[in-house]
mmCIF file of C-alpha atoms and ligand atoms in Angstrom:
data_model
loop_
_atom_site.group_PDB
_atom_site.id
_atom_site.type_symbol
_atom_site.label_atom_id
_atom_site.label_comp_id
_atom_site.label_asym_id
_atom_site.label_seq_id
_atom_site.Cartn_x
_atom_site.Cartn_y
_atom_site.Cartn_z
ATOM 1 C CA UNK A 21 -0.059 -0.235 -0.069
ATOM 2 C CA UNK A 22 1.616 3.387 -1.082
ATOM 3 C CA UNK A 23 0.381 6.510 0.686
ATOM 4 C CA UNK A 24 1.821 9.793 1.719
ATOM 5 C CA UNK A 25 2.530 11.124 5.222
ATOM 6 C CA UNK A 26 0.226 14.308 4.479
ATOM 7 C CA UNK A 27 -2.923 12.027 4.280
ATOM 8 C CA UNK A 28 -2.090 8.946 6.413
ATOM 9 C CA UNK A 29 -3.769 7.915 9.585
ATOM 10 C CA UNK A 30 -2.314 5.849 12.219
ATOM 11 C CA UNK A 31 -4.751 4.164 14.531
ATOM 12 C CA UNK A 32 -3.546 2.898 18.021
ATOM 13 C CA UNK A 33 -5.706 1.328 20.447
ATOM 14 C CA UNK A 34 -5.037 -0.625 23.442
ATOM 15 C CA UNK A 35 -5.285 -1.061 27.282
ATOM 16 C CA UNK A 36 -4.708 1.782 29.911
ATOM 17 C CA UNK A 37 -1.174 2.091 30.672
ATOM 18 C CA UNK A 38 0.372 0.134 27.782
ATOM 19 C CA UNK A 39 2.326 3.268 26.735
ATOM 20 C CA UNK A 40 -0.036 4.519 23.982
ATOM 21 C CA UNK A 41 0.224 8.128 24.615
ATOM 22 C CA UNK A 42 4.169 8.370 24.932
ATOM 23 C CA UNK A 43 4.405 5.961 21.871
ATOM 24 C CA UNK A 44 1.973 8.021 19.765
ATOM 25 C CA UNK A 45 3.478 11.414 20.563
ATOM 26 C CA UNK A 46 6.896 10.013 19.834
ATOM 27 C CA UNK A 47 5.901 8.620 16.662
ATOM 28 C CA UNK A 48 3.965 11.746 15.617
ATOM 29 C CA UNK A 49 7.096 13.887 16.538
ATOM 30 C CA UNK A 50 9.429 11.891 14.847
ATOM 31 C CA UNK A 51 7.538 11.798 11.558
ATOM 32 C CA UNK A 52 6.085 15.262 11.666
ATOM 33 C CA UNK A 53 2.577 14.024 12.015
ATOM 34 C CA UNK A 54 -0.363 15.599 14.104
ATOM 35 C CA UNK A 55 -1.556 13.656 17.260
ATOM 36 C CA UNK A 56 -4.898 12.958 18.794
ATOM 37 C CA UNK A 57 -5.497 11.741 22.305
ATOM 38 C CA UNK A 58 -9.230 10.610 22.209
ATOM 39 C CA UNK A 59 -8.960 9.549 25.714
ATOM 40 C CA UNK A 60 -8.477 13.187 26.756
ATOM 41 C CA UNK A 61 -11.725 13.941 24.929
ATOM 42 C CA UNK A 62 -13.458 11.389 27.132
ATOM 43 C CA UNK A 63 -11.764 12.674 30.063
ATOM 44 C CA UNK A 64 -12.845 16.494 29.470
ATOM 45 C CA UNK A 65 -16.361 15.350 29.029
ATOM 46 C CA UNK A 66 -16.251 13.622 32.369
ATOM 47 C CA UNK A 67 -14.442 16.628 34.021
ATOM 48 C CA UNK A 68 -17.195 18.692 32.642
ATOM 49 C CA UNK A 69 -20.036 16.346 34.187
ATOM 50 C CA UNK A 70 -18.309 16.241 37.557
ATOM 51 C CA UNK A 71 -17.786 20.014 37.659
ATOM 52 C CA UNK A 72 -21.448 20.503 36.870
ATOM 53 C CA UNK A 73 -22.393 18.064 39.641
ATOM 54 C CA UNK A 74 -23.980 15.645 37.123
ATOM 55 C CA UNK A 75 -24.043 11.900 38.506
ATOM 56 C CA UNK A 76 -21.628 10.166 36.335
ATOM 57 C CA UNK A 77 -23.134 6.689 37.127
ATOM 58 C CA UNK A 78 -26.683 7.992 35.884
ATOM 59 C CA UNK A 79 -26.229 7.495 32.101
ATOM 60 C CA UNK A 80 -29.543 9.341 31.338
ATOM 61 C CA UNK A 81 -28.326 12.332 33.341
ATOM 62 C CA UNK A 82 -24.837 12.193 31.443
ATOM 63 C CA UNK A 83 -26.654 11.782 28.033
ATOM 64 C CA UNK A 84 -29.082 14.659 28.744
ATOM 65 C CA UNK A 85 -26.231 17.171 29.187
ATOM 66 C CA UNK A 86 -23.635 15.634 26.646
ATOM 67 C CA UNK A 87 -24.069 18.374 24.038
ATOM 68 C CA UNK A 88 -23.297 21.187 26.330
ATOM 69 C CA UNK A 89 -19.441 21.267 26.987
ATOM 70 C CA UNK A 90 -17.580 22.941 23.975
ATOM 71 C CA UNK A 91 -14.229 20.885 23.356
ATOM 72 C CA UNK A 92 -11.267 21.934 21.635
ATOM 73 C CA UNK A 93 -8.198 19.628 20.917
ATOM 74 C CA UNK A 94 -4.850 20.662 20.034
ATOM 75 C CA UNK A 95 -2.974 18.147 17.862
ATOM 76 C CA UNK A 96 0.680 19.220 18.367
ATOM 77 C CA UNK A 97 2.552 16.220 19.619
ATOM 78 C CA UNK A 98 5.109 18.282 21.316
ATOM 79 C CA UNK A 99 2.273 20.021 23.403
ATOM 80 C CA UNK A 100 -1.110 18.457 22.905
ATOM 81 C CA UNK A 101 -3.895 20.620 24.614
ATOM 82 C CA UNK A 102 -7.570 19.850 25.547
ATOM 83 C CA UNK A 103 -10.142 22.936 26.447
ATOM 84 C CA UNK A 104 -13.450 22.812 27.715
ATOM 85 C CA UNK A 105 -15.689 25.920 27.434
ATOM 86 C CA UNK A 106 -12.280 27.939 26.840
ATOM 87 C CA UNK A 107 -10.622 26.625 29.951
ATOM 88 C CA UNK A 108 -7.455 24.485 29.546
ATOM 89 C CA UNK A 109 -8.193 21.295 31.373
ATOM 90 C CA UNK A 110 -4.837 19.326 30.330
ATOM 91 C CA UNK A 111 -3.877 18.910 34.106
ATOM 92 C CA UNK A 112 -7.419 18.733 35.546
ATOM 93 C CA UNK A 113 -8.433 15.579 33.439
ATOM 94 C CA UNK A 114 -5.582 13.559 35.125
ATOM 95 C CA UNK A 115 -6.908 13.646 38.650
ATOM 96 C CA UNK A 116 -7.841 10.412 40.319
ATOM 97 C CA UNK A 117 -11.511 11.550 40.400
ATOM 98 C CA UNK A 118 -11.577 11.890 36.697
ATOM 99 C CA UNK A 119 -9.520 8.663 36.071
ATOM 100 C CA UNK A 120 -12.095 6.793 38.248
ATOM 101 C CA UNK A 121 -15.236 8.244 36.486
ATOM 102 C CA UNK A 122 -14.250 8.123 32.938
ATOM 103 C CA UNK A 123 -15.006 4.513 32.192
ATOM 104 C CA UNK A 124 -18.535 4.708 33.137
ATOM 105 C CA UNK A 125 -19.057 8.237 31.275
ATOM 106 C CA UNK A 126 -17.429 6.640 28.218
ATOM 107 C CA UNK A 127 -19.946 3.756 28.144
ATOM 108 C CA UNK A 128 -22.907 6.145 27.507
ATOM 109 C CA UNK A 129 -23.846 5.781 23.727
ATOM 110 C CA UNK A 130 -24.519 9.559 23.451
ATOM 111 C CA UNK A 131 -21.241 10.492 24.643
ATOM 112 C CA UNK A 132 -19.565 8.072 22.258
ATOM 113 C CA UNK A 133 -21.679 9.485 19.383
ATOM 114 C CA UNK A 134 -20.829 13.029 20.020
ATOM 115 C CA UNK A 135 -17.221 12.517 20.375
ATOM 116 C CA UNK A 136 -17.069 10.049 17.325
ATOM 117 C CA UNK A 137 -18.275 13.125 15.128
ATOM 118 C CA UNK A 138 -15.685 15.302 16.566
ATOM 119 C CA UNK A 139 -13.071 12.809 16.174
ATOM 120 C CA UNK A 140 -13.796 12.180 12.555
ATOM 121 C CA UNK A 141 -13.853 15.856 11.887
ATOM 122 C CA UNK A 142 -10.104 16.250 13.293
ATOM 123 C CA UNK A 143 -8.766 12.940 11.690
ATOM 124 C CA UNK A 144 -10.365 13.922 8.252
ATOM 125 C CA UNK A 145 -7.587 16.179 7.233
ATOM 126 C CA UNK A 146 -5.067 13.176 7.621
ATOM 127 C CA UNK A 147 -1.468 13.266 8.720
ATOM 128 C CA UNK A 148 -2.207 12.015 12.058
ATOM 129 C CA UNK A 149 -1.591 9.612 14.878
ATOM 130 C CA UNK A 150 -4.708 8.830 16.860
ATOM 131 C CA UNK A 151 -4.743 6.921 20.225
ATOM 132 C CA UNK A 152 -7.822 5.380 21.910
ATOM 133 C CA UNK A 153 -9.753 2.152 22.325
ATOM 134 C CA UNK A 154 -12.026 2.172 19.184
ATOM 135 C CA UNK A 155 -10.024 3.894 16.835
ATOM 136 C CA UNK A 156 -9.291 1.014 14.273
ATOM 137 C CA UNK A 157 -12.445 -0.815 14.918
ATOM 138 C CA UNK A 158 -15.139 2.041 14.808
ATOM 139 C CA UNK A 159 -13.719 5.472 14.387
ATOM 140 C CA UNK A 160 -11.395 5.302 11.466
ATOM 141 C CA UNK A 161 -11.456 1.521 10.246
ATOM 142 C CA UNK A 162 -9.728 2.453 7.174
ATOM 143 C CA UNK A 163 -6.718 3.785 8.774
ATOM 144 C CA UNK A 164 -3.691 2.916 6.763
ATOM 145 C CA UNK A 165 -1.732 1.727 9.915
ATOM 146 C CA UNK A 166 -3.562 0.025 12.885
ATOM 147 C CA UNK A 167 -1.627 -1.181 16.016
ATOM 148 C CA UNK A 168 -2.945 -2.535 19.154
ATOM 149 C CA UNK A 169 -0.772 -2.106 22.169
ATOM 150 C CA UNK A 170 -0.782 -4.000 25.394
ATOM 151 C CA UNK A 171 1.515 -4.716 28.354
ATOM 152 C CA UNK A 172 1.437 -7.045 31.327
ATOM 153 C CA UNK A 173 -0.749 -5.508 34.090
ATOM 154 C CA UNK A 174 2.046 -5.350 36.547
ATOM 155 C CA UNK A 175 4.319 -3.636 34.284
ATOM 156 C CA UNK A 176 1.656 -1.146 33.264
ATOM 157 C CA UNK A 177 1.008 -0.402 36.999
ATOM 158 C CA UNK A 178 4.613 0.084 37.733
ATOM 159 C CA UNK A 179 5.150 2.499 34.849
ATOM 160 C CA UNK A 180 1.797 4.548 35.684
ATOM 161 C CA UNK A 181 2.762 4.670 39.523
ATOM 162 C CA UNK A 182 6.174 5.899 38.252
ATOM 163 C CA UNK A 183 4.635 8.580 36.159
ATOM 164 C CA UNK A 184 2.266 9.626 38.995
ATOM 165 C CA UNK A 185 4.958 9.716 41.724
ATOM 166 C CA UNK A 186 2.766 7.206 43.622
ATOM 167 C CA UNK A 187 4.526 4.245 45.596
ATOM 168 C CA UNK A 188 1.143 2.452 45.765
ATOM 169 C CA UNK A 189 1.634 -0.015 42.611
ATOM 170 C CA UNK A 190 -1.044 -2.477 44.041
ATOM 171 C CA UNK A 191 -3.881 0.229 43.944
ATOM 172 C CA UNK A 192 -2.752 1.668 40.477
ATOM 173 C CA UNK A 193 -2.885 -1.992 38.983
ATOM 174 C CA UNK A 194 -6.448 -2.563 40.686
ATOM 175 C CA UNK A 195 -7.644 0.739 39.039
ATOM 176 C CA UNK A 196 -6.168 -0.344 35.639
ATOM 177 C CA UNK A 197 -7.660 -3.686 35.622
ATOM 178 C CA UNK A 198 -11.052 -2.339 36.654
ATOM 179 C CA UNK A 199 -10.765 0.271 33.695
ATOM 180 C CA UNK A 200 -9.781 -2.544 31.340
ATOM 181 C CA UNK A 201 -12.734 -4.590 32.506
ATOM 182 C CA UNK A 202 -15.214 -1.863 31.957
ATOM 183 C CA UNK A 203 -13.669 -0.695 28.604
ATOM 184 C CA UNK A 204 -13.624 -4.172 27.047
ATOM 185 C CA UNK A 205 -17.104 -5.172 28.371
ATOM 186 C CA UNK A 206 -19.236 -2.258 27.307
ATOM 187 C CA UNK A 207 -21.800 -2.802 24.676
ATOM 188 C CA UNK A 208 -20.940 0.285 22.312
ATOM 189 C CA UNK A 209 -17.411 0.335 20.798
ATOM 190 C CA UNK A 210 -15.486 -1.881 23.352
ATOM 191 C CA UNK A 211 -11.916 -2.056 23.437
ATOM 192 C CA UNK A 212 -10.740 -4.909 20.885
ATOM 193 C CA UNK A 213 -7.855 -5.567 18.711
ATOM 194 C CA UNK A 214 -9.433 -4.284 15.267
ATOM 195 C CA UNK A 215 -9.184 -6.225 12.061
ATOM 196 C CA UNK A 216 -5.804 -5.711 10.450
ATOM 197 C CA UNK A 217 -4.229 -4.252 13.547
ATOM 198 C CA UNK A 218 -0.697 -5.304 14.764
ATOM 199 C CA UNK A 219 -0.252 -6.520 18.125
ATOM 200 C CA UNK A 220 2.550 -4.931 19.849
ATOM 201 C CA UNK A 221 3.111 -6.291 23.559
ATOM 202 C CA UNK A 222 5.196 -3.440 25.063
ATOM 203 C CA UNK A 223 6.213 -5.300 28.317
ATOM 204 C CA UNK A 224 9.802 -5.870 27.486
ATOM 205 C CA UNK A 225 10.595 -3.122 25.186
ATOM 206 C CA UNK A 226 11.550 0.309 26.062
ATOM 207 C CA UNK A 227 9.646 3.477 24.941
ATOM 208 C CA UNK A 228 12.234 4.170 22.216
ATOM 209 C CA UNK A 229 11.996 0.688 20.970
ATOM 210 C CA UNK A 230 8.258 0.803 20.624
ATOM 211 C CA UNK A 231 8.397 4.037 18.785
ATOM 212 C CA UNK A 232 10.734 2.561 16.329
ATOM 213 C CA UNK A 233 8.549 -0.393 15.804
ATOM 214 C CA UNK A 234 5.367 1.709 15.045
ATOM 215 C CA UNK A 235 7.402 4.151 12.978
ATOM 216 C CA UNK A 236 8.666 1.351 11.070
ATOM 217 C CA UNK A 237 5.007 0.118 10.436
ATOM 218 C CA UNK A 238 4.173 3.633 9.049
ATOM 219 C CA UNK A 239 7.245 3.689 6.868
ATOM 220 C CA UNK A 240 6.215 0.255 5.569
ATOM 221 C CA UNK A 241 2.651 1.360 4.793
ATOM 222 C CA UNK A 242 4.260 4.427 2.715
ATOM 223 C CA UNK A 243 6.321 2.188 0.595
ATOM 224 C CA UNK A 244 5.053 1.755 -2.966
ATOM 225 C CA UNK A 245 3.611 -1.724 -3.428
ATOM 226 C CA UNK A 246 6.029 -3.924 -5.517
HETATM 227 O O1 LIG B 10 -6.608 6.706 27.399
HETATM 228 P P1 LIG B 10 -6.977 7.136 28.618
HETATM 229 O O2 LIG B 10 -6.692 6.255 29.722
HETATM 230 O O3 LIG B 10 -6.869 8.527 29.005
HETATM 231 O O4 LIG B 10 -8.687 6.940 28.336
HETATM 232 C C1 LIG B 10 -9.616 7.299 29.256
HETATM 233 C C2 LIG B 10 -10.772 6.613 29.159
HETATM 234 O O5 LIG B 10 -11.638 7.008 28.033
HETATM 235 C C3 LIG B 10 -10.738 5.027 29.112
HETATM 236 O O6 LIG B 10 -10.855 4.496 30.399
HETATM 237 C C4 LIG B 10 -11.860 4.641 28.252
HETATM 238 C C5 LIG B 10 -12.084 5.806 27.354
HETATM 239 N N1 LIG B 10 -11.893 5.893 26.097
HETATM 240 C C6 LIG B 10 -12.706 5.215 25.193
HETATM 241 O O7 LIG B 10 -13.719 4.707 25.655
HETATM 242 N N2 LIG B 10 -12.615 5.319 23.786
HETATM 243 C C7 LIG B 10 -11.485 6.013 23.382
HETATM 244 N N3 LIG B 10 -11.427 6.071 21.947
HETATM 245 C C8 LIG B 10 -10.651 6.547 24.137
HETATM 246 C C9 LIG B 10 -10.626 6.544 25.446
#
């Protein structure tokens, strides 16, 4: 398959803490592509719901207000941004409170429908690495490159705890496993390995190695067919 960098779409799905964000940003930076973190969009909606006192476990209440937050995603891999109603929430969406509430919010079909439309709008211009749970299966199944990243739960918890400066690896692993369970078990657009996706188990690789592997898949997709 021959393509060009300006129009290519790289879809990267996988479990929480498998190294998707760092890998996708690294590949986008290396190849001069844009970067979209769709998890940040789900987190931003979740932040807005919490901020407005909406019960995140009441799917009807969440669905009733899903059109209200005005989201804006910046796609520069060296400094991705996410704003809601004009306020930068890049840090606010990473709190424990949001992390615990985001899986239930992202099971609500109306939330997924709204974000799906926004994601397709951003991806449409091409030249982008997109990370999430359902990018290769639902959002952009026609992506030229699809990868599915996983890692051993203990390794994921250790990395995440290190990033967050936490020493409680056991609790981190428990939260990750619970998010995996909800993300994989939901009825709408569950986390799955998409058709045609290359599975990369990142457990025993360094970040740089995974970036090189994924960048290699992109370069391969750009080569003219023999
Ligand atoms: O990638 P992340 O951990 O920041 O994602 C936060 C949550 O958003 C995750 O638990 C599931 C949800 N999500 C989703 O349902 N679909 C996506 N494409 C991206 C994220």
